[in-house]
CSV table of C-alpha atoms in Angstrom, one decimal:
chain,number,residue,atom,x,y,z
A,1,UNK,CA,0.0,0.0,0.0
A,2,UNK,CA,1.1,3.0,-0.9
A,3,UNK,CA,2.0,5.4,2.3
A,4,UNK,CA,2.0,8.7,0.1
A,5,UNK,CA,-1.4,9.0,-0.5
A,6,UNK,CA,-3.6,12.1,-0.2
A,7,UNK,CA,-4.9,12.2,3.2
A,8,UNK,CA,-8.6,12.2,3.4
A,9,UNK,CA,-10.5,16.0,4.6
A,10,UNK,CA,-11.9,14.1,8.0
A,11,UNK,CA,-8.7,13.3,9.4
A,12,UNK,CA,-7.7,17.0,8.4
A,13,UNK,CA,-10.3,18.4,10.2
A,14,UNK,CA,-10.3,16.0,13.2
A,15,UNK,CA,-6.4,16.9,13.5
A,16,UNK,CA,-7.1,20.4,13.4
A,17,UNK,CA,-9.8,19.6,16.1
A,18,UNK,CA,-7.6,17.5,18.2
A,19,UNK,CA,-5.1,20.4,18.3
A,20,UNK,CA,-7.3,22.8,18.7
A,21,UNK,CA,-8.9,21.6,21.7
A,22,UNK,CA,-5.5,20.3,23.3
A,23,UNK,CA,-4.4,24.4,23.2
A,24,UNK,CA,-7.9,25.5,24.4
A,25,UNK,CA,-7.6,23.2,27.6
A,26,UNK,CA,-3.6,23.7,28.0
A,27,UNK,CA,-4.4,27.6,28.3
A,28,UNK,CA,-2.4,28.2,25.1
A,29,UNK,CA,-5.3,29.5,23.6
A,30,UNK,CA,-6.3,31.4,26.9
A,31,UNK,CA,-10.4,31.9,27.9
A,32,UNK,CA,-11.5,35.2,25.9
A,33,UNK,CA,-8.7,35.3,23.5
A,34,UNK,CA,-10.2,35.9,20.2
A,35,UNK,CA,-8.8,33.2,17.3
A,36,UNK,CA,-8.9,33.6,13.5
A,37,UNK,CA,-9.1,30.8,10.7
A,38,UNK,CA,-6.4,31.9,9.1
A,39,UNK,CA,-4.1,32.4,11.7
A,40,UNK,CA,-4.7,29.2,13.2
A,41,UNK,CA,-4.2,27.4,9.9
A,42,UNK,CA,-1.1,28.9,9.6
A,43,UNK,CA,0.6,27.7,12.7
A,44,UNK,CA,-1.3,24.2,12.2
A,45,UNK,CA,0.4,24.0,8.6
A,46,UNK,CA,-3.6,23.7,7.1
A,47,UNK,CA,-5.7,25.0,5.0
A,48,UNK,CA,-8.4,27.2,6.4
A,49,UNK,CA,-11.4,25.0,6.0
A,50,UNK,CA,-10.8,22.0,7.9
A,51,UNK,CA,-9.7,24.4,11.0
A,52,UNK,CA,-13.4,26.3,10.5
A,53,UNK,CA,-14.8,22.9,10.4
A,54,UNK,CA,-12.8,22.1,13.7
A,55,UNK,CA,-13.9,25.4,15.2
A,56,UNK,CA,-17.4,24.9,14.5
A,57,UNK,CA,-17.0,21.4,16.4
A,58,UNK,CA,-15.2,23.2,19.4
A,59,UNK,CA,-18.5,25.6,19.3
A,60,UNK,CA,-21.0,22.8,19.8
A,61,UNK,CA,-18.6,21.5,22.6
A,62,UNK,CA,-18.7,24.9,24.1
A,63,UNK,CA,-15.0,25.6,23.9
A,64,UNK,CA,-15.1,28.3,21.2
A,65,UNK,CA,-17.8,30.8,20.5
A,66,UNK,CA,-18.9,33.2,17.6
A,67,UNK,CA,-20.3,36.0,16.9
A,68,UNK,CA,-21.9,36.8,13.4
A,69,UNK,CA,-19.5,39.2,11.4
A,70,UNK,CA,-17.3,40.1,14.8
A,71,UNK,CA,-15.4,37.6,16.2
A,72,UNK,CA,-14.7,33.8,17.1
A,73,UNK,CA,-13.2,33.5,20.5
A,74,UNK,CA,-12.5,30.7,23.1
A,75,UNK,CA,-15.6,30.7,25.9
A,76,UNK,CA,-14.5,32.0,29.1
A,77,UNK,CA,-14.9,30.1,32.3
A,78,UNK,CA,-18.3,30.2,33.8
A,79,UNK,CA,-19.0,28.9,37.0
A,80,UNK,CA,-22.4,27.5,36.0
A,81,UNK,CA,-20.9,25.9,32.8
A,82,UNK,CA,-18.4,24.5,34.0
A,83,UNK,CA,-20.5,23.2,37.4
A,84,UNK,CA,-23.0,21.8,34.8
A,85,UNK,CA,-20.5,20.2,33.0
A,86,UNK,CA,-18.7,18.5,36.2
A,87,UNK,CA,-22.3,17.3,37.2
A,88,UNK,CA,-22.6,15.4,34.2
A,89,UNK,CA,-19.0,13.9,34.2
A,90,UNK,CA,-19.8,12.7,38.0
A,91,UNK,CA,-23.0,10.9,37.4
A,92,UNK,CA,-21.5,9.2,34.0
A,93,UNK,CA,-18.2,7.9,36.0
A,94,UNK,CA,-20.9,6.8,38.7
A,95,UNK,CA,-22.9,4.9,36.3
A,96,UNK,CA,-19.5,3.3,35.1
A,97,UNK,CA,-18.4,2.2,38.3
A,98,UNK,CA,-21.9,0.6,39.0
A,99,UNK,CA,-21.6,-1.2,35.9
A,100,UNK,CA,-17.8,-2.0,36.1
A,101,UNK,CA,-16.8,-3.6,39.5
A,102,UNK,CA,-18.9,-6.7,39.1
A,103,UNK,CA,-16.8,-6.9,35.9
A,104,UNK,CA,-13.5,-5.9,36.9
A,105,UNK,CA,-11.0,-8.9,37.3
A,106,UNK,CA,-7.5,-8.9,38.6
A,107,UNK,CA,-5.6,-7.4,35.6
A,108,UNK,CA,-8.4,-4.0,35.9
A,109,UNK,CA,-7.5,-3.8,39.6
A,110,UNK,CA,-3.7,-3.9,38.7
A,111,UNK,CA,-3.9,-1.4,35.7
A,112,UNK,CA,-5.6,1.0,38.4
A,113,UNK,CA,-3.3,0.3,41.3
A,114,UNK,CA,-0.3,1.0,38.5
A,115,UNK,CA,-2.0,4.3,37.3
A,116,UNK,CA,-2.7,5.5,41.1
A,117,UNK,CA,1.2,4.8,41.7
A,118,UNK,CA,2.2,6.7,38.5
A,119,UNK,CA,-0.3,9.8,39.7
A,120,UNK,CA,1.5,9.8,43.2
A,121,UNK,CA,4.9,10.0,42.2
A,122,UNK,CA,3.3,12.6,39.6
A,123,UNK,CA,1.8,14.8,42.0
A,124,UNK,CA,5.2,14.3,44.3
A,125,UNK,CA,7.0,15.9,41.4
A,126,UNK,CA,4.6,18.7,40.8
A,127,UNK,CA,4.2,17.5,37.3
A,128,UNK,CA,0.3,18.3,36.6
A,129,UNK,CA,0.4,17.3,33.0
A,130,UNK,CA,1.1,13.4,34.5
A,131,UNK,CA,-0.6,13.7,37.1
A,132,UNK,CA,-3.7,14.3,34.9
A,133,UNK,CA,-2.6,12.1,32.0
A,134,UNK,CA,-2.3,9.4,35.1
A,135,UNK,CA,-5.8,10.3,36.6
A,136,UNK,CA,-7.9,10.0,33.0
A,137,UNK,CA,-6.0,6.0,32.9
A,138,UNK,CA,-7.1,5.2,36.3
A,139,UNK,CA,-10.6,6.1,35.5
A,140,UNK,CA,-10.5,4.9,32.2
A,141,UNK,CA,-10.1,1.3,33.1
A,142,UNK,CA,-13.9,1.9,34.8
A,143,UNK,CA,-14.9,3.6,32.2
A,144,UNK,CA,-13.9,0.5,29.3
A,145,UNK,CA,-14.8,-2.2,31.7
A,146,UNK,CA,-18.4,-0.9,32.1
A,147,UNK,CA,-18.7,-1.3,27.9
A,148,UNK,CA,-20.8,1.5,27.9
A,149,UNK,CA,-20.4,3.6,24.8
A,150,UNK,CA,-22.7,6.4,25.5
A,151,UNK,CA,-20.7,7.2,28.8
A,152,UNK,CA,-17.3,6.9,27.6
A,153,UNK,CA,-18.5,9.3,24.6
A,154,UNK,CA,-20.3,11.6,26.8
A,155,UNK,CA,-17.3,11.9,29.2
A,156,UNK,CA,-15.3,12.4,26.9
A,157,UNK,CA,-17.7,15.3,25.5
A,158,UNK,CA,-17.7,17.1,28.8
A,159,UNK,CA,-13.8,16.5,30.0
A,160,UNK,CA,-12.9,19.5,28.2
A,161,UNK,CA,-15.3,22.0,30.0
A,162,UNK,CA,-13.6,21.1,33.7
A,163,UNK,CA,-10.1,19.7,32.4
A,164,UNK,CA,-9.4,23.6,32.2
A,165,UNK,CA,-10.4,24.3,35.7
A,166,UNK,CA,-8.1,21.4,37.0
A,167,UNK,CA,-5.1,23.0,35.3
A,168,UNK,CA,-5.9,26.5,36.6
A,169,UNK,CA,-6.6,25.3,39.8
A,170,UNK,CA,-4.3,22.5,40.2
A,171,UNK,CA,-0.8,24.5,38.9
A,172,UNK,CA,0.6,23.3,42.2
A,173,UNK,CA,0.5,19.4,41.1
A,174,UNK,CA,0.5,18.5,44.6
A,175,UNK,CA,-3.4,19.5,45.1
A,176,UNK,CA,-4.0,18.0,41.8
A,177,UNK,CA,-6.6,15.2,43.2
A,178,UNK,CA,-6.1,12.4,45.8
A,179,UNK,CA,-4.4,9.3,45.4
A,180,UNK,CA,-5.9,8.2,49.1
A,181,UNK,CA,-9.5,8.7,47.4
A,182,UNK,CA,-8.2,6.7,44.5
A,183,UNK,CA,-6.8,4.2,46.9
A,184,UNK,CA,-10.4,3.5,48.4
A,185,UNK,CA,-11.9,3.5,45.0
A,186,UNK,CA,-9.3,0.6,43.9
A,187,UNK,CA,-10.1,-1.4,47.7
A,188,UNK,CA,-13.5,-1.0,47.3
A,189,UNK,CA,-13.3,-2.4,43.5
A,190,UNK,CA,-11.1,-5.3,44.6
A,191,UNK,CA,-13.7,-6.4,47.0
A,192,UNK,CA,-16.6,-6.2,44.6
A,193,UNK,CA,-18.4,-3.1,46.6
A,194,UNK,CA,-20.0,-1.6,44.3
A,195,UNK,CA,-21.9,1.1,46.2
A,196,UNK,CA,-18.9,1.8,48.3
A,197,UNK,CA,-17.2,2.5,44.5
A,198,UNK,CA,-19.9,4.6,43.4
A,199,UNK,CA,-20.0,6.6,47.0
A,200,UNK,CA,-16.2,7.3,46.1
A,201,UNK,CA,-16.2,8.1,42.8
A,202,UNK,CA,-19.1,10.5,43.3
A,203,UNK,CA,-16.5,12.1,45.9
A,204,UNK,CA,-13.9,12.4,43.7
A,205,UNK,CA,-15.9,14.3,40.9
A,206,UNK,CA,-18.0,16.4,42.9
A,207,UNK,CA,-15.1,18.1,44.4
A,208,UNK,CA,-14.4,19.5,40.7
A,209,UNK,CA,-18.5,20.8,41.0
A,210,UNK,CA,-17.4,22.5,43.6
A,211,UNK,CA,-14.6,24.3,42.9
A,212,UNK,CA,-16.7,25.9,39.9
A,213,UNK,CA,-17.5,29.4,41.6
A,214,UNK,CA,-13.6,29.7,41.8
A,215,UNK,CA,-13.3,29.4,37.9
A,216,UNK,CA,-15.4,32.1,36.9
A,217,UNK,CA,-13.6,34.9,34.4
A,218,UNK,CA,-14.3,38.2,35.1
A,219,UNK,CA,-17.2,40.0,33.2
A,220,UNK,CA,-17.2,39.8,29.2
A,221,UNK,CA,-16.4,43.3,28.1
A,222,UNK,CA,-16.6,42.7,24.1
């Protein structure tokens, strides 16, 4: 097969997308700063219509926002946005946790235990962006195990909205989450409780709920 061949407009526009996002919830592309098309193609190395495609995806996530003839712009944080979006994230890794620890078997239990190691020595070394990376494998293994598509889809929808509170709250890696919560999730996993799962797991994400007022930007003045 020939490796050289055109590649197709989707994955254009879904690697302008993934890039796009990945700045938005970095802060490279901070909340309120206004984004063109063209300069954005420019440092993607794209044309400009797969990143307008990509940025009218990033508008139905809530991530970007336009106005008519003015200006395109990344959303700001709003604390009833973001608490709205946290809400929905907690109830879905709920549902997966009630669905997943009758399924989970010793290799799950390990992959979780190995993940809550790596986000301890992550947060010990202030490193956020592992810490995180660390966090999102530990849950994940819920998450697949529960073989729930519509969660795992929906999650991931949603992520975005709070994954930019955790990095502006959490720049000190070392309040970035709570590997003794995670520890109790894993126990209570191991010995097949599954309310005692859901009871921490509905800890964990709540605390992201309610760190929303703390988000909010100040007043739009465009």
């Amino acid at each position: 097969m020939d490796a050289l061949r055109p590649v197709s407009r989707t994955l254009l526009r879904d690697r302008a997308y993934e890039a796009l996002r990945e700045a938005i919830v970095r802060g490279e592309l901070a909340p309120g700063s206004v984004v063109k098309d063209a300069d954005l193609a420019e440092r993607l190395g794209l044309s400009r219509a797969p990143v307008r495609e990509a940025l009218a995806r990033l508008g139905d996530e809530g991530l970007v926002e336009t106005k008519p003839q003015s200006y395109t712009r990344v959303t700001r944080l709003v604390s009833r946005v973001v608490r709205d979006a946290a809400s929905v994230v907690r109830v879905m890794h709920e549902l997966a946790a009630r669905t997943a620890v009758p399924l989970l078997g010793p290799e799950g239990i390990r992959a979780m235990r190995e993940a809550n190691a790596r986000f301890a020595s992550a947060v010990r070394a202030a490193d956020v962006e592992a810490a995180l990376r660390a966090d999102d494998e530990l849950h994940d293994v819920l998450v697949g195990a529960s073989g729930n598509h519509a969660v795992a889809a929906t999650i991931a929808r949603y992520t975005p909205l709070i994954r930019r509170v955790e990095r502006r709250l959490f720049g000190d890696a070392g309040t970035c989450g709570s590997a003794e919560l995670h520890a109790r999730l894993i126990d209570a996993c191991e010995a097949g409780d599954t309310e005692e799962a859901v009871r921490v797991t509905s800890e964990i994400w709540r605390a992201l709920e309610e760190l929303a007022d703390e988000a909010t930007d100040p007043p739009d003045r465009l």
